[in-house]
PDB file of C-alpha atoms in Angstrom:
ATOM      1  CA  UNK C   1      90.046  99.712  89.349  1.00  0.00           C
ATOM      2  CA  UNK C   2      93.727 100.155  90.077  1.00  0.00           C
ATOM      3  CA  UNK C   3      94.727 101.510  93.215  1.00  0.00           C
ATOM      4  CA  UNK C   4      97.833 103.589  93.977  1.00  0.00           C
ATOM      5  CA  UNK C   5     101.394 102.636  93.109  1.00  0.00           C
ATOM      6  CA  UNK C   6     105.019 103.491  94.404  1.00  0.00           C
ATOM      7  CA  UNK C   7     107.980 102.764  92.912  1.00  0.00           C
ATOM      8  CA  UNK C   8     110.132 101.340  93.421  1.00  0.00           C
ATOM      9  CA  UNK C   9     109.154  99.411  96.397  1.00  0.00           C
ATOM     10  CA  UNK C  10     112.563  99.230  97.854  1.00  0.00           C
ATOM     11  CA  UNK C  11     115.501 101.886  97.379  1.00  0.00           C
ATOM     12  CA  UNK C  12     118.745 101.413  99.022  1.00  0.00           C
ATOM     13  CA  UNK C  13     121.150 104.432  98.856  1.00  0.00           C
ATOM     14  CA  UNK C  14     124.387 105.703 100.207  1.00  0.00           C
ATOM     15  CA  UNK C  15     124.430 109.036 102.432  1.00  0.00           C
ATOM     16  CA  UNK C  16     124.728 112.075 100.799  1.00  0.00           C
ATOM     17  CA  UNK C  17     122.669 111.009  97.333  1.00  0.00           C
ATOM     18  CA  UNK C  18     119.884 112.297  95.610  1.00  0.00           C
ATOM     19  CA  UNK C  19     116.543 109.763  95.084  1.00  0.00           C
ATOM     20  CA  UNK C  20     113.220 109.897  93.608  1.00  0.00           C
ATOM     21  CA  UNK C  21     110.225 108.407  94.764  1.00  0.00           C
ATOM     22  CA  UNK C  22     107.386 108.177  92.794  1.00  0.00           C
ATOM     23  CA  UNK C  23     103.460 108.177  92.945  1.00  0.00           C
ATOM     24  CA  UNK C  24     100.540 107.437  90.501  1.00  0.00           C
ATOM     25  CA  UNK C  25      97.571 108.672  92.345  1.00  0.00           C
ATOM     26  CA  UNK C  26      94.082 106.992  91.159  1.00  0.00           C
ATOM     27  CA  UNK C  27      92.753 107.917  88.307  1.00  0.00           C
ATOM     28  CA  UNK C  28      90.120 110.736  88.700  1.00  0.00           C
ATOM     29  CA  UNK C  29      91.673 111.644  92.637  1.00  0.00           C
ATOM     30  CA  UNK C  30      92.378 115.367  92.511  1.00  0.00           C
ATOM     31  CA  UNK C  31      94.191 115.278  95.788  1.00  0.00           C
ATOM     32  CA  UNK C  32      97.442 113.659  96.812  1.00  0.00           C
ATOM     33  CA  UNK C  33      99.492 113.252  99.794  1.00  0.00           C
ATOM     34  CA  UNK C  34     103.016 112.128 100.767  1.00  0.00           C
ATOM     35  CA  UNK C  35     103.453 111.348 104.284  1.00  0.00           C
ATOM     36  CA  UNK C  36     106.393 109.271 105.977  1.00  0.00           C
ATOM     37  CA  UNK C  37     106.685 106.259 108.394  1.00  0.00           C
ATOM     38  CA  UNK C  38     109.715 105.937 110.733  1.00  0.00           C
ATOM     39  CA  UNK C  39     110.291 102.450 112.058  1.00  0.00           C
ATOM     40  CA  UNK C  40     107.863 102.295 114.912  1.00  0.00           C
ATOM     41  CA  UNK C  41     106.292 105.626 114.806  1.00  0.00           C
ATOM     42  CA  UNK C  42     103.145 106.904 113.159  1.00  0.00           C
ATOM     43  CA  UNK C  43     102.597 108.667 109.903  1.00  0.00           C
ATOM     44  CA  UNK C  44     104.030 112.010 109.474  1.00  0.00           C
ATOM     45  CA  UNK C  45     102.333 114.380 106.826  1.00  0.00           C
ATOM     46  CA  UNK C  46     104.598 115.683 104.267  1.00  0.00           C
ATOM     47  CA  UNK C  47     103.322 117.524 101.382  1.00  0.00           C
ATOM     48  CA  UNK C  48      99.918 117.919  99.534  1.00  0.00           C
ATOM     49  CA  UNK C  49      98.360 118.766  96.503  1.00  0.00           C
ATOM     50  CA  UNK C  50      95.191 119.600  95.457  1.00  0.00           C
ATOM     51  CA  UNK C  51      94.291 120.111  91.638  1.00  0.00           C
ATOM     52  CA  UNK C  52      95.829 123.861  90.560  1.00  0.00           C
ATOM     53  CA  UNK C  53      96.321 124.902  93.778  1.00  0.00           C
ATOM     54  CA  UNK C  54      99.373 125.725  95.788  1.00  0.00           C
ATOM     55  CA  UNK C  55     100.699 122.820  97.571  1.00  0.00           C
ATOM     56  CA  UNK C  56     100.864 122.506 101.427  1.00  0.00           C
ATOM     57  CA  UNK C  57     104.161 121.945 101.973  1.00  0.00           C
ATOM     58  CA  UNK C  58     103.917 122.670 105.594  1.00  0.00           C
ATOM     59  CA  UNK C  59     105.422 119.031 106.710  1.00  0.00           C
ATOM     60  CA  UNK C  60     108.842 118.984 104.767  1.00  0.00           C
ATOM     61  CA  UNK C  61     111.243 118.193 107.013  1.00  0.00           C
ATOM     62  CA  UNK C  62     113.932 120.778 105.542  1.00  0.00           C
ATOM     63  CA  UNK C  63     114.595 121.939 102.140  1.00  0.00           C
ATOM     64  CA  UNK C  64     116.297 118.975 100.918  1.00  0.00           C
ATOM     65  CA  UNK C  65     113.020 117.543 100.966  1.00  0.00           C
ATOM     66  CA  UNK C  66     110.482 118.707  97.453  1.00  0.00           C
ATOM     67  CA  UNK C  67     108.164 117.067  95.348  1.00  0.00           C
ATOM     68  CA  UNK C  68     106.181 117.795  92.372  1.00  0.00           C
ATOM     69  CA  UNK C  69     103.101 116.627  90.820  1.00  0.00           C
ATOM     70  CA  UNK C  70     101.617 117.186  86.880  1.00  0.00           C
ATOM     71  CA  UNK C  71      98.472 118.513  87.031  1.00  0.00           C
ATOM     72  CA  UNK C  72      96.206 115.504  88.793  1.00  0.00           C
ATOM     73  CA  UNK C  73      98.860 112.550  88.057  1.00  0.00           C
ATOM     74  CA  UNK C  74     101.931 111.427  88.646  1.00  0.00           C
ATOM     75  CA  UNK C  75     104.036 112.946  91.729  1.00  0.00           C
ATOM     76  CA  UNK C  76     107.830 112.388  92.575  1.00  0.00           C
ATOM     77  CA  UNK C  77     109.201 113.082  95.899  1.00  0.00           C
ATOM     78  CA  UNK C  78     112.873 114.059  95.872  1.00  0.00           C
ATOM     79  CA  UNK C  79     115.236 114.038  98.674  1.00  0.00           C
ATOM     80  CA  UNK C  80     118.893 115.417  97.908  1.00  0.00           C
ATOM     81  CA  UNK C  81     121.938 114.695  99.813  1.00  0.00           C
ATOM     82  CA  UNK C  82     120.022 111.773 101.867  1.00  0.00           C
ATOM     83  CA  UNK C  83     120.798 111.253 105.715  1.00  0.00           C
ATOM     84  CA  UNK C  84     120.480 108.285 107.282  1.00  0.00           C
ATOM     85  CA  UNK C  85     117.644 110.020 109.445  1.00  0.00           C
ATOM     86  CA  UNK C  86     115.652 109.726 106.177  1.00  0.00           C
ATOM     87  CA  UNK C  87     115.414 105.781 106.305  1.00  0.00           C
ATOM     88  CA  UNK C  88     111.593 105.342 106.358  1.00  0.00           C
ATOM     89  CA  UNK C  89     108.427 104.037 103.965  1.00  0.00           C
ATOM     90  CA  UNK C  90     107.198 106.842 102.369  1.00  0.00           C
ATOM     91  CA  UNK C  91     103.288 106.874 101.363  1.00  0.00           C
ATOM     92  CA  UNK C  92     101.344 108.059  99.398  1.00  0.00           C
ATOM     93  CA  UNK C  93      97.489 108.546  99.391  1.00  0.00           C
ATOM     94  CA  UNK C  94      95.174 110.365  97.076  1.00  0.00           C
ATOM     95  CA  UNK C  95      91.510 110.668  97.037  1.00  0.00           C
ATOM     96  CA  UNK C  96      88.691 112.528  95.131  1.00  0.00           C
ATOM     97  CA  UNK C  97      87.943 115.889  97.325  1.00  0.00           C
ATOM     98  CA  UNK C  98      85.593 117.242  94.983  1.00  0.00           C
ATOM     99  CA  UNK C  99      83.058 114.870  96.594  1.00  0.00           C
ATOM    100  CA  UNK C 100      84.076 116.023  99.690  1.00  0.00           C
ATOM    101  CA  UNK C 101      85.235 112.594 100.803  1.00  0.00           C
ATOM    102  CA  UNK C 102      87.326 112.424 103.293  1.00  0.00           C
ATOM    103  CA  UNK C 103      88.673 108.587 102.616  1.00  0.00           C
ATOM    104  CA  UNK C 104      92.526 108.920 101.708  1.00  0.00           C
ATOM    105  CA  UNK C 105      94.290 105.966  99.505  1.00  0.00           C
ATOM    106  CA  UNK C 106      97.289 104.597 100.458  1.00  0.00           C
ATOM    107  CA  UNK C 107      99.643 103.184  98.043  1.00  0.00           C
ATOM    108  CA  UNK C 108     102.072 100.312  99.410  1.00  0.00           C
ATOM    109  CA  UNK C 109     104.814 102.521 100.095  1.00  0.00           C
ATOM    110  CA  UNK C 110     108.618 102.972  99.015  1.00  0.00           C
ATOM    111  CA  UNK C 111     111.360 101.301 101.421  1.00  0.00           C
ATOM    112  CA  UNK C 112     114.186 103.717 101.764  1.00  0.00           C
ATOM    113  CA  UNK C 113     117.344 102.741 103.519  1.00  0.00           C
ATOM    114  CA  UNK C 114     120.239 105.180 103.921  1.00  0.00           C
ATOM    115  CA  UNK C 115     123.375 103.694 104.629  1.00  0.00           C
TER     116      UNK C 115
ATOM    117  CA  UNK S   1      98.398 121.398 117.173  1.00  0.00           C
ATOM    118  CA  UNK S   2      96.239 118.150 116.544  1.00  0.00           C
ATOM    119  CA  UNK S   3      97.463 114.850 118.207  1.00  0.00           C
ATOM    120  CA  UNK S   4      96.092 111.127 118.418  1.00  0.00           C
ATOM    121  CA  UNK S   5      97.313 109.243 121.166  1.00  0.00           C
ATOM    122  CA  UNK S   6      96.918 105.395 121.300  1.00  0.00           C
ATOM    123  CA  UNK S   7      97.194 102.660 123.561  1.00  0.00           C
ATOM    124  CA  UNK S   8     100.840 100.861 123.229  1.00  0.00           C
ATOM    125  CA  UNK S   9     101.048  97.188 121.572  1.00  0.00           C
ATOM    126  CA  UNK S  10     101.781  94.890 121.002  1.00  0.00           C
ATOM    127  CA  UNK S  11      98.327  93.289 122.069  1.00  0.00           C
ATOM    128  CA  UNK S  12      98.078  89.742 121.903  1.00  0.00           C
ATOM    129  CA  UNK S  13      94.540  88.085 121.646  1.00  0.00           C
ATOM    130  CA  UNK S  14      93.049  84.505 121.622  1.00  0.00           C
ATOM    131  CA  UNK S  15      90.748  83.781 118.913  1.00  0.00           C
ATOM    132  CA  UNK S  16      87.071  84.825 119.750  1.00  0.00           C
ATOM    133  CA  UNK S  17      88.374  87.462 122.472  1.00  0.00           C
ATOM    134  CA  UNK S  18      86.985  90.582 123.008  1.00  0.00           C
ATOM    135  CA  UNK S  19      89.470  93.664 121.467  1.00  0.00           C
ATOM    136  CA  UNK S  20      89.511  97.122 122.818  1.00  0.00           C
ATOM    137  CA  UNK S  21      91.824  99.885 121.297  1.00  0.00           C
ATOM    138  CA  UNK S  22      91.911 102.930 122.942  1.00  0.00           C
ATOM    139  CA  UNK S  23      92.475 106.330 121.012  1.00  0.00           C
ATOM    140  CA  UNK S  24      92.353 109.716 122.183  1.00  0.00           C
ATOM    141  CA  UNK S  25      92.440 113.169 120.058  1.00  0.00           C
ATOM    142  CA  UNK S  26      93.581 116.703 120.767  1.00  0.00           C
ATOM    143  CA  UNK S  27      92.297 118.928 117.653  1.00  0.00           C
ATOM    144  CA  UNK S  28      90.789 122.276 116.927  1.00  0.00           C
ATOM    145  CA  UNK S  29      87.262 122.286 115.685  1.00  0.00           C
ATOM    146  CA  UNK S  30      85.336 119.214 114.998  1.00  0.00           C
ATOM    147  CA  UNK S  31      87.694 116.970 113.460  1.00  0.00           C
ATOM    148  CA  UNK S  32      86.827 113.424 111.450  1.00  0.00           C
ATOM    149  CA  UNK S  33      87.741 110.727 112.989  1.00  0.00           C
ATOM    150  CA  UNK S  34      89.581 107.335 111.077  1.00  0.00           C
ATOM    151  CA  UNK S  35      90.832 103.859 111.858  1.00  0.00           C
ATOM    152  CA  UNK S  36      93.245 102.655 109.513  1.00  0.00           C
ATOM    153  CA  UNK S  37      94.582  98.837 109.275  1.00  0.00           C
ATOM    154  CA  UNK S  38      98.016  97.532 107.628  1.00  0.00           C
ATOM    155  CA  UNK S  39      97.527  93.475 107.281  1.00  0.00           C
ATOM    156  CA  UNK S  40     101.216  91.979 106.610  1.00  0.00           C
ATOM    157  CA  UNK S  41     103.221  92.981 103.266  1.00  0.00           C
ATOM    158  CA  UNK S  42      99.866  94.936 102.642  1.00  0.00           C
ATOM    159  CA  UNK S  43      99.139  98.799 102.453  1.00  0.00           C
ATOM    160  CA  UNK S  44      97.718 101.162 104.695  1.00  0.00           C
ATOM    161  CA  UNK S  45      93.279 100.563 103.821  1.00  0.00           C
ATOM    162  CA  UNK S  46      90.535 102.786 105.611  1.00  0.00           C
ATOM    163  CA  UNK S  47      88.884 100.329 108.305  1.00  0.00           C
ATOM    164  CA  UNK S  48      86.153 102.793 109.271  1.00  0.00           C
ATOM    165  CA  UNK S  49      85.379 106.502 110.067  1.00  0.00           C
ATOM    166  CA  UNK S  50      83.031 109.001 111.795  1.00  0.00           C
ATOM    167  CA  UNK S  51      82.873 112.664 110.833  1.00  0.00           C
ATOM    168  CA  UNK S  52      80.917 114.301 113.630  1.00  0.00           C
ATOM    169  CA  UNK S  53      80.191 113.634 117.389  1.00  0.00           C
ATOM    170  CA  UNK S  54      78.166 110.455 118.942  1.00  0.00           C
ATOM    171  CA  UNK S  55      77.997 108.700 114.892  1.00  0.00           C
ATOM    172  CA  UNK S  56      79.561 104.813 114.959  1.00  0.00           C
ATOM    173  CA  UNK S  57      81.711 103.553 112.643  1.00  0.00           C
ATOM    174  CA  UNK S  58      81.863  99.879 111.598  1.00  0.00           C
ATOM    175  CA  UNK S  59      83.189  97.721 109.256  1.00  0.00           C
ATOM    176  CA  UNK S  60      83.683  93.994 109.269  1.00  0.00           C
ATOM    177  CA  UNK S  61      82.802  93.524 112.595  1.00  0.00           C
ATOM    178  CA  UNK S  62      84.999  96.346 114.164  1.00  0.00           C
ATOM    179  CA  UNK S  63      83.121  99.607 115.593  1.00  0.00           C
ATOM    180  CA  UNK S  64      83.919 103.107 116.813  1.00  0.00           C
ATOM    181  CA  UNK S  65      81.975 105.606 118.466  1.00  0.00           C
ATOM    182  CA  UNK S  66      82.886 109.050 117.932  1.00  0.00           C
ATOM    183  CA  UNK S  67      82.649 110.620 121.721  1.00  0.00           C
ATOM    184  CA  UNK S  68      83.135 114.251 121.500  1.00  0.00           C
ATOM    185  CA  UNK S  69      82.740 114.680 125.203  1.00  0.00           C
ATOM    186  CA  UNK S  70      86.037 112.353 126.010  1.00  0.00           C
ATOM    187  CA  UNK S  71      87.949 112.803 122.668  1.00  0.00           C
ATOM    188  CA  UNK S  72      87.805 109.193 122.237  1.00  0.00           C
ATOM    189  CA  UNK S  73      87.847 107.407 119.355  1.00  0.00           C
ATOM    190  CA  UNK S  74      88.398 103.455 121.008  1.00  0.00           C
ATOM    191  CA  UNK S  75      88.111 100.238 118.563  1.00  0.00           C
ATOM    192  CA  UNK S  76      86.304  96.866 119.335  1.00  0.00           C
ATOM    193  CA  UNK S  77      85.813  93.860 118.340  1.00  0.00           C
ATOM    194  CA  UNK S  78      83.385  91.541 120.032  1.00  0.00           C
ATOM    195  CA  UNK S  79      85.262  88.291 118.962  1.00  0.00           C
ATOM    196  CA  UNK S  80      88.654  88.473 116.412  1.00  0.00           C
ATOM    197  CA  UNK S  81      90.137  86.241 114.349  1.00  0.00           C
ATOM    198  CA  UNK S  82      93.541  85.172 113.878  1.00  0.00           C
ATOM    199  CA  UNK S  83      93.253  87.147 110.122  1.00  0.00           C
ATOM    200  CA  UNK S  84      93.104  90.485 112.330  1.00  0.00           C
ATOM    201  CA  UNK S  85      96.883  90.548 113.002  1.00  0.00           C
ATOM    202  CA  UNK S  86      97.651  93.761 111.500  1.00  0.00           C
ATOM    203  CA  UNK S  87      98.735  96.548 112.926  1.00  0.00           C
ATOM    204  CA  UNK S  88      95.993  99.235 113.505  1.00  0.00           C
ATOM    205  CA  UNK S  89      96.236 103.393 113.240  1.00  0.00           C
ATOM    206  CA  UNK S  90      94.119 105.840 114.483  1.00  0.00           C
ATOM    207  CA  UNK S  91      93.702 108.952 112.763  1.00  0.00           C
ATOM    208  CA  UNK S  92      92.090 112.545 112.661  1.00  0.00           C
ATOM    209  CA  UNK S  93      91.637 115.246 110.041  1.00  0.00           C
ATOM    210  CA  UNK S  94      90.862 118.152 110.898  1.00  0.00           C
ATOM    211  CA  UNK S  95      91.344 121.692 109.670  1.00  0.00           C
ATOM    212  CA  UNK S  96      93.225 121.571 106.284  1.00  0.00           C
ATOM    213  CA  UNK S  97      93.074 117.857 104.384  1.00  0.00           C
ATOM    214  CA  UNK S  98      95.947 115.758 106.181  1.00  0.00           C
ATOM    215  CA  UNK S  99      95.678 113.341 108.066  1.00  0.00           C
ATOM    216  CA  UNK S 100      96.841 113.097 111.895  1.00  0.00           C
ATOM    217  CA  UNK S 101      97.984 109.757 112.951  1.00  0.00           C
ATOM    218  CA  UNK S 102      98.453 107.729 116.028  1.00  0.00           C
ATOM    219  CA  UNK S 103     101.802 105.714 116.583  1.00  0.00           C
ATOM    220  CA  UNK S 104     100.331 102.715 115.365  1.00  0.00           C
ATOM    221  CA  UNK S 105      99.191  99.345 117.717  1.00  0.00           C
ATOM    222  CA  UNK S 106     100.129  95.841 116.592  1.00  0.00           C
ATOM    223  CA  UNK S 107      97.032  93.042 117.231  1.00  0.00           C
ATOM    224  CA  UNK S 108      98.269  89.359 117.514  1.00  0.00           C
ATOM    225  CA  UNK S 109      95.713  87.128 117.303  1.00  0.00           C
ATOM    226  CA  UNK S 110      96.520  83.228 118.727  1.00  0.00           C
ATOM    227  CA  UNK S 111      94.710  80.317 116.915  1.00  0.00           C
TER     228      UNK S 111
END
C-alpha cells in the first residue's frame, strides 16, 4: 500500500515567514511523528500524536514551532516567522501502536531552506 | 536523558569487505534498539531491530546483537555491496514512543 507522503518536497522561504509542512500518515497508523534533520546531524524528535490523546510536544524547539493533526490523518507542521536556523528536512513517521509495534514510517521528507 | 552515539563516517569499503558500525546507547530502562538506512534520494526505511537484551537483528545480510551489558548496538556485514552506500542511523526508543537517533554514518562502497 502507499507509504507516507510530505509535501511539498522542497520549500524555499525568506526569513521571517510563515510555512506549512504537511503529512499523510498511512492509512490505519494511529501514531505520528515529526522529527527534524539538520545538515549533518541526527534526527531530532519534534512532536507526536497518538489517536485522541494529548500530543507530546516535548521537542518543539520554541513556540513558533506547532502542528496539528485530524483525528488519525493528515498533520501540518507550522513554523511562523522562520529563521534561518530552521533550514532542515523535516520527517515524518507514523506507525500502528495498537499492535504494539515499535517500527516507525518515514515519509521522504520536506526540504526547507531559509534564506 | 537517552543518547546513541555512533562511530564517525564517512567509511569507505571495497566490495566483499567486512563492515562494522559501532553504536553505543545511554537510556533509562530497557530500551528497543533500531538501525535505520537512507539509500540516495530515498527515505529513512527500518533496516532491523531488537527489543530486549542478547536478541539479533538481521535483515538482508546485515546483523545486530543487542548487548545489554556494553550498551552496544554495532552493525555488520560479512561482505557489502556497492548498493549499500547509504547512510546508516542508529536508534533507540525507550520510555515514551520517539525515537532517539545517532548522528548518522555514511558507507561508501568501491566497485
Amino acid at each position: 500500500g502507499a507509504g507516507v507522503s510530505q509535501s511539498p518536497s522542497n520549500k524555499v522561504t525568506e526569513k521571517g515567514k510563515d510555512v506549512e509542512l504537511r503529512c499523510d500518515p498511512i492509512s490505519g497508523h494511529t501514531a505520528l511523528y515529526w522529527y527534524r534533520q539538520r545538515l549533518g546531524q541526527g534526527l531530532e524528535f519534534l512532536i507526536y500524536f497518538q489517536g485522541n490523546s494529548a500530543p507530546d510536544k516535548s521537542g518543539l524547539p520554541s513556540d513558533r514551532f506547532s502542528a496539528e493533526r485530524t483525528g488519525e490523518s493528515v498533520s501540518t507542521l507550522t513554523i511562523q516567522r522562520t529563521q534561518q536556523e530552521d533550514s532542515a528536512v523535516y520527517l515524518c513517521a507514523s506507525s500502528y501502536q495498537l499492535a504494539g509495534g515499535d517500527t516507525q514510517y518515514f515519509g521522504p521528507g520536506t526540504r526547507l531552506t531559509v534564506l | 536523558g537517552d543518547s546513541v552515539t555512533q562511530m564517525e563516517g564517512p567509511v569507505t569499503l571495497s566490495e566483499e569487505a567486512f563492515l562494522t558500525i559501532n553504536c553505543t546507547y545511554t537510556a533509562t530502562g530497557y530500551p528497543s534498539l533500531f538501525w535505520y538506512v537512507q539509500y540516495p534520494g530515498e527515505g529513512l526505511q527500518l533496516l532491523l531491530k531488537a527489543t530486549k537484551a542478547d536478541d539479533k537483528g538481521s535483515n538482508k545480510g546485515f546483523e545486530a546483537t543487542y548487548r545489554k551489558e556494553t550498551t552496544s548496538f554495532h552493525l555488520e556485514k560479512g561482505s557489502v555491496q556497492v548498493s549499500d552506500s547509504a547512510v546508516y542511523f542508529c536508534a533507540l526508543k525507550s520510555s515514551g514512543d520517539k525515537l532517539t537517533f545517532g548522528t548518522g554514518t555514511r558507507l561508501a562502497v568501491r566497485p
